[in-house]
XYZ file of C-alpha atoms in Angstrom:
569
model
C -221.389 60.954 -68.636
C -217.835 59.780 -69.249
C -217.571 60.326 -72.974
C -215.635 63.465 -73.812
C -216.119 66.579 -71.648
C -217.596 65.892 -68.258
C -221.043 67.249 -67.414
C -221.152 70.403 -65.328
C -223.063 68.952 -62.416
C -223.215 71.791 -59.934
C -225.026 72.521 -56.746
C -225.754 76.182 -57.346
C -224.258 78.272 -54.560
C -222.808 75.188 -52.894
C -220.392 74.761 -55.768
C -220.432 78.276 -57.259
C -219.235 79.008 -60.751
C -215.674 80.345 -60.945
C -217.255 83.660 -62.044
C -220.593 83.727 -60.196
C -223.406 85.683 -61.763
C -226.060 87.535 -59.717
C -228.800 85.097 -60.677
C -226.736 82.181 -59.304
C -226.832 83.536 -55.752
C -230.448 82.582 -55.337
C -231.500 79.189 -54.113
C -231.668 76.653 -56.907
C -232.103 72.972 -57.402
C -229.505 70.714 -58.948
C -229.282 71.873 -62.549
C -229.590 68.387 -63.962
C -226.277 67.079 -65.182
C -226.322 68.544 -68.641
C -223.625 70.946 -69.637
C -223.721 73.584 -72.305
C -222.834 72.086 -75.698
C -220.222 74.822 -76.064
C -219.354 76.330 -72.667
C -219.410 80.097 -72.712
C -216.055 81.759 -72.053
C -217.296 83.690 -69.054
C -218.359 80.535 -67.251
C -214.944 78.937 -67.119
C -214.216 75.244 -67.418
C -215.554 72.944 -64.707
C -213.062 71.050 -62.607
C -214.293 67.767 -63.996
C -214.258 68.681 -67.665
C -211.957 67.118 -70.198
C -208.614 68.820 -70.825
C -208.117 71.218 -73.688
C -207.157 69.525 -76.975
C -203.684 71.063 -76.932
C -202.697 71.950 -73.375
C -199.856 74.411 -73.047
C -197.548 72.866 -70.506
C -195.489 76.031 -70.254
C -198.384 77.843 -68.641
C -199.754 75.147 -66.361
C -200.657 75.984 -62.798
C -197.690 75.595 -60.542
C -195.105 75.755 -63.349
C -193.958 79.321 -63.862
C -192.125 80.400 -67.020
C -188.368 80.096 -66.904
C -186.855 82.882 -64.875
C -190.104 83.932 -63.232
C -190.208 84.115 -59.448
C -192.260 81.383 -57.790
C -195.792 82.332 -56.915
C -196.632 82.464 -53.219
C -198.855 79.753 -51.795
C -202.493 80.556 -52.530
C -204.513 81.920 -49.645
C -207.125 79.485 -48.325
C -210.564 80.692 -49.323
C -213.781 80.408 -47.422
C -216.617 78.431 -48.885
C -214.498 76.640 -51.507
C -214.763 72.923 -52.152
C -211.254 71.671 -52.887
C -208.963 68.745 -52.173
C -207.005 69.934 -49.129
C -203.245 70.244 -49.090
C -201.243 68.007 -46.827
C -198.444 68.860 -44.447
C -194.901 69.098 -45.753
C -193.678 67.269 -42.639
C -195.953 64.338 -43.510
C -194.595 63.761 -47.035
C -191.624 61.681 -45.896
C -193.757 59.639 -43.483
C -196.405 59.037 -46.137
C -193.871 57.823 -48.705
C -192.051 55.512 -46.287
C -195.337 54.301 -44.850
C -196.771 53.545 -48.272
C -193.707 51.528 -49.348
C -193.277 49.503 -46.161
C -196.203 47.154 -46.011
C -196.786 43.438 -46.205
C -194.126 43.040 -48.900
C -191.224 42.650 -46.477
C -193.120 39.779 -44.845
C -194.078 38.100 -48.155
C -191.343 38.782 -50.722
C -188.207 37.392 -48.951
C -189.280 33.840 -49.752
C -189.799 34.579 -53.458
C -186.554 36.548 -53.780
C -184.531 33.769 -52.132
C -186.252 31.049 -54.160
C -185.335 32.638 -57.497
C -181.881 33.879 -56.414
C -180.480 30.514 -55.402
C -178.311 31.846 -52.561
C -178.426 34.102 -49.519
C -175.788 36.494 -50.844
C -177.430 37.033 -54.210
C -180.799 37.543 -52.505
C -179.312 40.360 -50.404
C -177.795 41.903 -53.542
C -181.255 41.852 -55.150
C -182.706 43.764 -52.180
C -180.004 46.456 -52.324
C -180.229 46.886 -56.100
C -184.016 46.947 -55.882
C -183.788 49.981 -53.607
C -181.336 51.668 -55.968
C -183.630 51.137 -58.947
C -186.536 52.558 -56.927
C -184.468 55.712 -56.273
C -183.753 56.134 -60.002
C -187.418 55.714 -60.855
C -188.478 58.123 -58.124
C -186.114 60.832 -59.394
C -187.609 60.523 -62.879
C -191.089 60.766 -61.397
C -190.045 63.816 -59.369
C -189.134 65.675 -62.576
C -192.453 64.702 -64.139
C -194.301 65.646 -60.950
C -193.173 69.271 -61.010
C -193.262 69.622 -64.820
C -196.834 68.276 -64.966
C -198.200 69.294 -61.534
C -201.329 67.144 -61.550
C -202.447 64.414 -59.191
C -202.747 60.969 -60.753
C -199.106 59.936 -61.107
C -198.331 57.666 -64.066
C -201.801 58.107 -65.511
C -201.652 61.909 -65.679
C -198.160 61.923 -67.185
C -198.868 59.252 -69.827
C -202.140 60.963 -70.795
C -200.425 64.349 -71.103
C -197.527 63.000 -73.172
C -198.915 60.109 -75.248
C -202.622 60.931 -75.413
C -205.901 59.559 -74.158
C -205.682 55.910 -75.278
C -202.319 55.250 -73.612
C -203.444 56.976 -70.430
C -206.712 55.082 -70.397
C -204.963 51.700 -70.773
C -202.754 52.514 -67.812
C -205.756 53.685 -65.809
C -207.733 50.591 -66.846
C -205.065 48.155 -65.669
C -204.518 50.051 -62.421
C -208.188 50.373 -61.478
C -209.139 46.872 -62.621
C -206.187 44.800 -61.415
C -203.161 46.503 -59.867
C -204.611 48.397 -56.935
C -207.564 46.107 -56.090
C -205.369 43.005 -56.164
C -202.610 44.603 -54.101
C -205.190 45.839 -51.604
C -206.764 42.378 -51.439
C -203.411 40.686 -50.803
C -202.512 43.139 -48.043
C -205.963 42.886 -46.452
C -205.807 39.080 -46.453
C -202.311 39.206 -44.966
C -203.664 41.453 -42.218
C -206.516 39.085 -41.385
C -204.338 35.963 -41.491
C -201.808 37.379 -39.041
C -204.524 38.713 -36.727
C -206.296 35.348 -36.692
C -203.188 33.186 -36.391
C -202.936 33.496 -32.571
C -206.588 32.395 -32.411
C -205.874 29.360 -34.631
C -202.266 28.550 -33.656
C -202.147 25.020 -35.076
C -203.960 25.496 -38.374
C -204.594 27.911 -41.197
C -207.287 30.488 -40.277
C -210.718 29.633 -41.743
C -211.439 31.017 -45.205
C -214.666 32.780 -44.222
C -213.222 34.324 -41.047
C -210.262 35.704 -42.984
C -212.499 37.261 -45.664
C -214.904 38.769 -43.154
C -212.109 40.395 -41.132
C -210.446 41.689 -44.308
C -213.736 43.200 -45.452
C -214.331 44.867 -42.076
C -210.824 46.367 -42.196
C -211.401 47.718 -45.718
C -214.759 49.229 -44.797
C -213.326 50.854 -41.664
C -210.434 52.491 -43.504
C -212.711 53.550 -46.358
C -214.874 55.346 -43.807
C -211.803 57.013 -42.263
C -210.522 58.208 -45.649
C -214.010 59.438 -46.535
C -214.360 61.373 -43.291
C -211.077 63.267 -43.161
C -207.792 63.538 -45.044
C -206.209 64.546 -41.730
C -207.392 61.360 -40.038
C -206.044 59.250 -42.889
C -202.680 61.018 -42.670
C -202.511 60.577 -38.904
C -203.287 56.867 -39.207
C -200.479 56.593 -41.729
C -198.105 58.409 -39.372
C -199.020 56.241 -36.378
C -198.793 52.907 -38.164
C -195.634 53.883 -40.025
C -193.976 54.517 -36.670
C -195.422 51.273 -35.298
C -194.186 49.057 -38.094
C -190.769 50.746 -38.177
C -190.456 49.977 -34.472
C -191.463 46.365 -35.163
C -188.894 46.042 -37.933
C -186.349 47.703 -35.641
C -187.014 44.865 -33.173
C -186.289 42.288 -35.872
C -183.096 44.087 -36.901
C -181.986 44.466 -33.271
C -182.500 40.751 -32.644
C -180.489 40.079 -35.792
C -177.551 42.155 -34.542
C -177.724 40.372 -31.189
C -177.515 37.073 -33.049
C -174.499 38.330 -35.009
C -172.749 39.448 -31.807
C -173.382 35.963 -30.419
C -171.682 34.490 -33.473
C -174.826 33.105 -35.101
C -174.107 34.259 -38.632
C -172.997 31.079 -40.370
C -175.337 31.644 -43.305
C -173.891 35.132 -43.859
C -170.234 34.160 -44.244
C -169.008 34.556 -47.850
C -168.486 30.818 -48.307
C -172.059 30.010 -47.256
C -173.811 33.145 -48.513
C -172.799 32.458 -52.123
C -173.130 28.701 -51.886
C -175.710 28.211 -54.641
C -178.068 25.265 -54.210
C -179.146 25.970 -57.797
C -177.650 27.916 -60.669
C -180.087 30.783 -61.303
C -180.677 31.615 -64.941
C -181.019 35.180 -66.155
C -184.769 34.636 -66.266
C -184.826 33.425 -62.662
C -182.838 36.486 -61.612
C -185.373 38.708 -63.366
C -188.169 36.960 -61.447
C -186.266 37.558 -58.195
C -186.243 41.300 -58.926
C -189.922 41.089 -59.847
C -190.704 39.497 -56.467
C -188.688 42.156 -54.650
C -190.437 44.921 -56.571
C -193.679 44.000 -54.804
C -192.089 45.027 -51.494
C -190.899 48.340 -52.982
C -194.200 49.143 -54.697
C -195.478 52.513 -53.544
C -192.314 54.530 -54.246
C -194.341 56.701 -56.669
C -197.063 57.385 -54.082
C -196.509 61.141 -53.719
C -196.901 61.651 -57.480
C -200.527 60.577 -57.130
C -201.266 63.449 -54.765
C -199.046 66.184 -56.244
C -201.833 68.781 -56.016
C -202.160 68.098 -52.278
C -198.432 68.459 -51.502
C -196.898 71.559 -50.007
C -194.048 72.848 -52.215
C -193.500 69.619 -54.215
C -190.359 70.946 -55.916
C -188.620 70.877 -52.521
C -190.436 68.096 -50.697
C -190.498 65.467 -53.468
C -186.682 65.102 -53.755
C -186.270 65.314 -49.988
C -188.812 62.547 -49.428
C -187.127 60.394 -52.093
C -183.553 60.757 -50.833
C -184.532 60.070 -47.226
C -187.404 57.599 -47.444
C -186.240 55.115 -50.091
C -182.672 54.636 -48.746
C -184.244 54.240 -45.292
C -186.613 51.588 -46.647
C -183.740 49.820 -48.459
C -181.699 49.770 -45.238
C -184.642 48.366 -43.283
C -185.409 45.694 -45.892
C -181.794 44.555 -46.280
C -181.076 44.282 -42.566
C -184.435 42.635 -41.937
C -183.410 39.888 -44.362
C -180.005 39.655 -42.685
C -181.802 39.203 -39.363
C -183.963 36.445 -40.854
C -180.846 34.525 -41.918
C -179.289 34.750 -38.442
C -182.187 32.704 -37.067
C -183.194 30.539 -40.041
C -181.429 28.526 -42.680
C -182.406 29.147 -46.312
C -184.344 25.875 -46.310
C -186.316 26.904 -43.204
C -187.154 30.269 -44.731
C -188.301 28.653 -47.985
C -190.530 26.197 -46.106
C -192.173 28.918 -43.980
C -195.452 30.506 -45.052
C -195.053 33.284 -42.450
C -191.389 34.256 -42.257
C -191.767 36.820 -39.469
C -193.764 34.411 -37.311
C -191.137 31.683 -37.736
C -188.455 34.222 -36.815
C -190.371 35.232 -33.678
C -190.943 31.642 -32.600
C -187.215 30.938 -32.810
C -185.939 34.022 -30.979
C -188.699 35.667 -28.932
C -190.079 32.737 -26.954
C -193.112 33.858 -24.957
C -193.056 37.179 -26.791
C -193.444 35.544 -30.201
C -196.935 37.080 -30.360
C -195.225 40.391 -31.138
C -194.581 39.279 -34.722
C -198.212 38.669 -35.771
C -199.172 41.968 -34.142
C -196.339 43.774 -35.937
C -197.360 42.393 -39.313
C -200.977 43.365 -38.619
C -199.889 46.943 -37.831
C -197.794 47.096 -40.974
C -200.527 45.801 -43.254
C -203.189 48.007 -41.656
C -201.134 51.079 -42.524
C -200.468 49.650 -45.992
C -204.188 49.270 -46.685
C -204.730 52.880 -45.639
C -201.972 54.102 -47.955
C -203.198 52.099 -50.939
C -206.779 53.300 -50.448
C -205.564 56.909 -50.332
C -203.514 56.517 -53.511
C -205.950 54.454 -55.584
C -208.863 56.798 -54.845
C -206.809 59.771 -56.119
C -206.060 57.842 -59.304
C -209.791 57.247 -59.897
C -210.415 60.922 -59.139
C -207.828 62.033 -61.702
C -209.128 59.605 -64.336
C -212.679 60.866 -63.958
C -211.511 64.479 -64.096
C -209.910 63.775 -67.480
C -213.134 62.206 -68.806
C -211.878 58.596 -68.760
C -214.136 57.432 -65.924
C -217.679 58.384 -64.870
C -217.841 62.027 -63.812
C -219.214 61.111 -60.368
C -215.738 59.829 -59.455
C -214.336 63.349 -60.013
C -216.471 64.801 -57.210
C -215.632 65.383 -53.551
C -217.710 65.692 -50.407
C -219.075 69.159 -49.695
C -217.991 69.201 -46.056
C -215.032 66.828 -45.798
C -213.518 67.532 -49.258
C -212.730 63.831 -49.750
C -213.344 61.820 -52.972
C -216.014 59.545 -51.491
C -217.286 58.012 -54.789
C -213.735 57.071 -55.818
C -213.058 55.555 -52.390
C -216.243 53.484 -52.567
C -215.333 52.141 -56.017
C -211.840 51.154 -54.840
C -213.256 49.422 -51.776
C -215.917 47.548 -53.758
C -213.554 46.253 -56.470
C -211.112 45.071 -53.807
C -213.813 43.162 -51.935
C -215.003 41.500 -55.163
C -211.498 40.331 -56.115
C -210.872 39.172 -52.556
C -214.048 37.086 -52.509
C -214.049 35.521 -55.971
C -210.468 34.416 -56.498
C -207.039 33.513 -55.188
C -205.437 36.931 -55.251
C -201.965 35.565 -54.532
C -201.910 34.046 -58.019
C -202.388 37.546 -59.439
C -199.326 39.016 -57.708
C -197.124 38.067 -60.671
C -199.559 39.774 -63.041
C -199.533 42.866 -60.849
C -195.733 43.076 -60.676
C -195.354 42.687 -64.438
C -198.025 45.306 -65.200
C -196.510 47.652 -62.605
C -193.072 47.577 -64.204
C -194.553 47.905 -67.672
C -196.360 51.082 -66.597
C -193.265 52.469 -64.853
C -191.181 52.026 -67.996
C -193.749 53.616 -70.310
C -193.979 56.607 -67.960
C -190.209 57.120 -67.866
C -190.045 56.801 -71.660
C -192.543 59.661 -71.562
C -189.997 61.730 -69.610
C -187.541 61.470 -72.512
C -190.297 62.161 -75.062
C -191.401 65.247 -73.110
C -187.854 66.625 -73.135
C -187.831 66.259 -76.908
C -191.336 67.664 -77.485
C -191.188 70.443 -74.877
C -187.505 71.328 -74.362
C -188.280 74.805 -72.972
C -190.824 73.773 -70.367
C -189.937 75.050 -66.880
C -188.497 72.133 -64.866
C -187.659 72.965 -61.234
C -186.235 69.432 -61.017
C -184.227 68.087 -63.962
C -182.339 64.812 -63.604
C -179.320 63.771 -65.623
C -180.318 61.866 -68.757
C -178.310 58.865 -67.521
C -180.892 58.354 -64.753
C -183.867 57.489 -67.011
C -181.615 55.641 -69.481
C -180.188 53.431 -66.704
C -183.658 52.724 -65.383
C -184.956 51.823 -68.854
C -182.060 49.425 -69.485
C -182.910 47.594 -66.260
C -186.613 47.770 -67.166
C -186.008 46.145 -70.558
C -183.909 43.390 -68.973
C -186.555 42.701 -66.356
C -189.540 42.551 -68.705
C -187.861 40.590 -71.510
C -186.458 37.849 -69.305
C -189.544 37.741 -67.075
C -191.641 37.168 -70.183
C -189.183 34.476 -71.294
C -189.379 32.685 -67.927
C -193.144 33.085 -67.337
C -194.773 33.595 -70.753
C -198.261 32.608 -69.580
C -198.306 34.911 -66.549
C -196.856 37.893 -68.406
C -199.025 37.204 -71.453
C -202.174 37.301 -69.339
C -200.984 40.617 -67.915
C -200.693 42.054 -71.424
C -204.131 40.709 -72.353
C -205.652 42.415 -69.301
C -204.189 45.725 -70.457
C -205.380 45.282 -74.055
C -208.962 44.569 -72.985
C -209.148 48.290 -72.252
C -208.877 49.186 -75.965
C -212.512 48.402 -76.893
C -213.687 49.947 -73.628
C -211.874 53.177 -74.522
C -213.423 53.431 -77.981
C -216.929 52.575 -76.750
C -216.921 54.590 -73.537
C -214.618 57.543 -74.238
C -213.924 57.978 -77.951
C -217.528 57.430 -79.103
C -219.100 60.819 -78.427
C -222.522 60.609 -80.117
C -224.132 57.993 -77.929
C -227.898 57.357 -77.984
C -229.958 59.707 -75.838
C -231.155 56.851 -73.649
C -227.552 56.083 -72.670
C -226.876 59.737 -71.859
C -230.060 60.031 -69.812
C -229.179 56.897 -67.845
C -225.691 58.233 -67.081
C -227.076 61.623 -66.051
C -229.644 60.005 -63.777
C -227.031 57.780 -62.116
C -224.722 60.749 -61.564
C -227.599 62.829 -60.165
C -228.564 60.197 -57.595
C -224.916 59.481 -56.841
C -224.431 63.149 -55.953
C -227.422 63.090 -53.639
C -226.337 59.834 -51.999
C -222.696 60.827 -51.448
C -223.318 64.585 -50.992
C -220.578 65.486 -53.482
C -219.815 68.202 -56.049
C -217.013 68.991 -58.462
C -214.068 70.682 -56.685
C -213.715 74.374 -57.414
C -210.813 75.814 -59.370
C -209.719 79.390 -59.836
C -209.683 82.034 -57.131
C -212.197 84.785 -57.726
C -212.777 87.052 -54.785
C -216.508 86.443 -54.931
C -215.899 82.875 -53.808
C -215.031 84.164 -50.352
C -218.711 84.915 -49.851
C -220.888 82.695 -47.758
C -223.300 80.367 -49.478
C -225.176 79.078 -46.489
C -228.527 79.295 -48.265
C -227.765 76.597 -50.827
C -229.460 73.245 -50.575
C -229.182 69.829 -52.097
C -232.139 68.792 -54.243
C -234.904 67.325 -52.169
C -233.227 68.301 -48.925
C -234.525 70.839 -46.441
C -231.282 71.001 -44.514
C -229.260 74.116 -45.246
C -225.527 73.853 -45.518
C -223.310 75.863 -43.243
C -220.170 77.494 -44.422
C -217.131 75.409 -43.533
């Protein structure tokens, strides 16, 4: 049930209590999904239960008191069901891979259209990267001060309370991630199918079917192994960086040949329209879609190795690298195309390839497909962890806070993310929702960074391994206010609908989360659905704590109704 504290659904022995009692070592069936009305102190709090009413941030796991030596990395324990930690070497690749996706192949047209000139468009790309760095530094401080997976959602919930966190979670789960995933999946299918239909737009049904197959495949990969998902991200990050390197190399060759007329100062700042402040804000909003994903590592903080060291390193290397790649990719575009040609193209990279690569123009559709395939994988990984964190806090059904017994992956959360994406992809034009997504994204970023300042005021003595200068969040918030105010002025309908989508979560919060004394029939239905969901997905709550007894084997435990014993992993 997702009202208040989560039920203590346990597979006795398979998911042992933090302090196992002798009677729990015997074989037992699933103990329903009912928890004790008042959990006994010796039992410990389940991993999926709601947080304490007044959490003491100074004593959170992973944040030692000021002056205390850092704790050594915990020893891996046998027989424990936990989200696995990633590799420190993979953090940089994951961040860069999650940022670089379909955006660089979609956003250049929108940025140029609202900028009014080539030069100003390039300035927007550079400043967009700088703003992403400022935001990432603020998130890095929050990530080590509140070491919980879930990113924005966890920080807003911790600082502002349940309603604010739920509204952020509601907008992300309902619109932001599913719509972004749908756009990237459709971009993947369109570029894969374009060589098959060279003279026309790929058929609607074929594009949707291929997008759905891609989503299902990557959902299966992420459900089977975190290591597989990370390796896919590594491989496709390298592949798309090589593809973008080809574009940049061709651009430099064009410059050396003298084909840079559009980049000379007289032409670059030759405005074919005078952009208003509102249009400039929309240009930044379009560019922000390409940079979305810079807060990826904050969603998996609990799975990082030494986040206090690896978060800043990943930020200072990955985001400037991405900014360099994006800026010079746009420069390369303008060495082969005029602004009018770029604005008239629905597939900028394909047009670029047709002009410069000749018989090898097929490389561009393949490159975009590689990029978007890796982007889908990254978004699935991140969005499933957000659902997992929301369920663990009691804001989503408790089944979403469970992980697979063998693979330790959040299968229910992955399935929900996949299903919502497929529904949005099939029932509507997701490209129309991109503006809603960008506006909601920036709104959530700003609220989270306001929380950083509030946390410094409320908890000045909390141990902060990373502490940025106050000018960093203030500068970001000034840009944030400019962007949202003038975007709302230029597109009141689009931004207004985005706000309405967020506010629809208010009644859902009070009915589903705040209302504790629900009728028994509702509770029984929720318990039954969670029970069968556990059996179907073979999942339990992840274990917390580190008692020595947990090192014992529990090979005799069984799922309800199953005769197959589980082997110790």
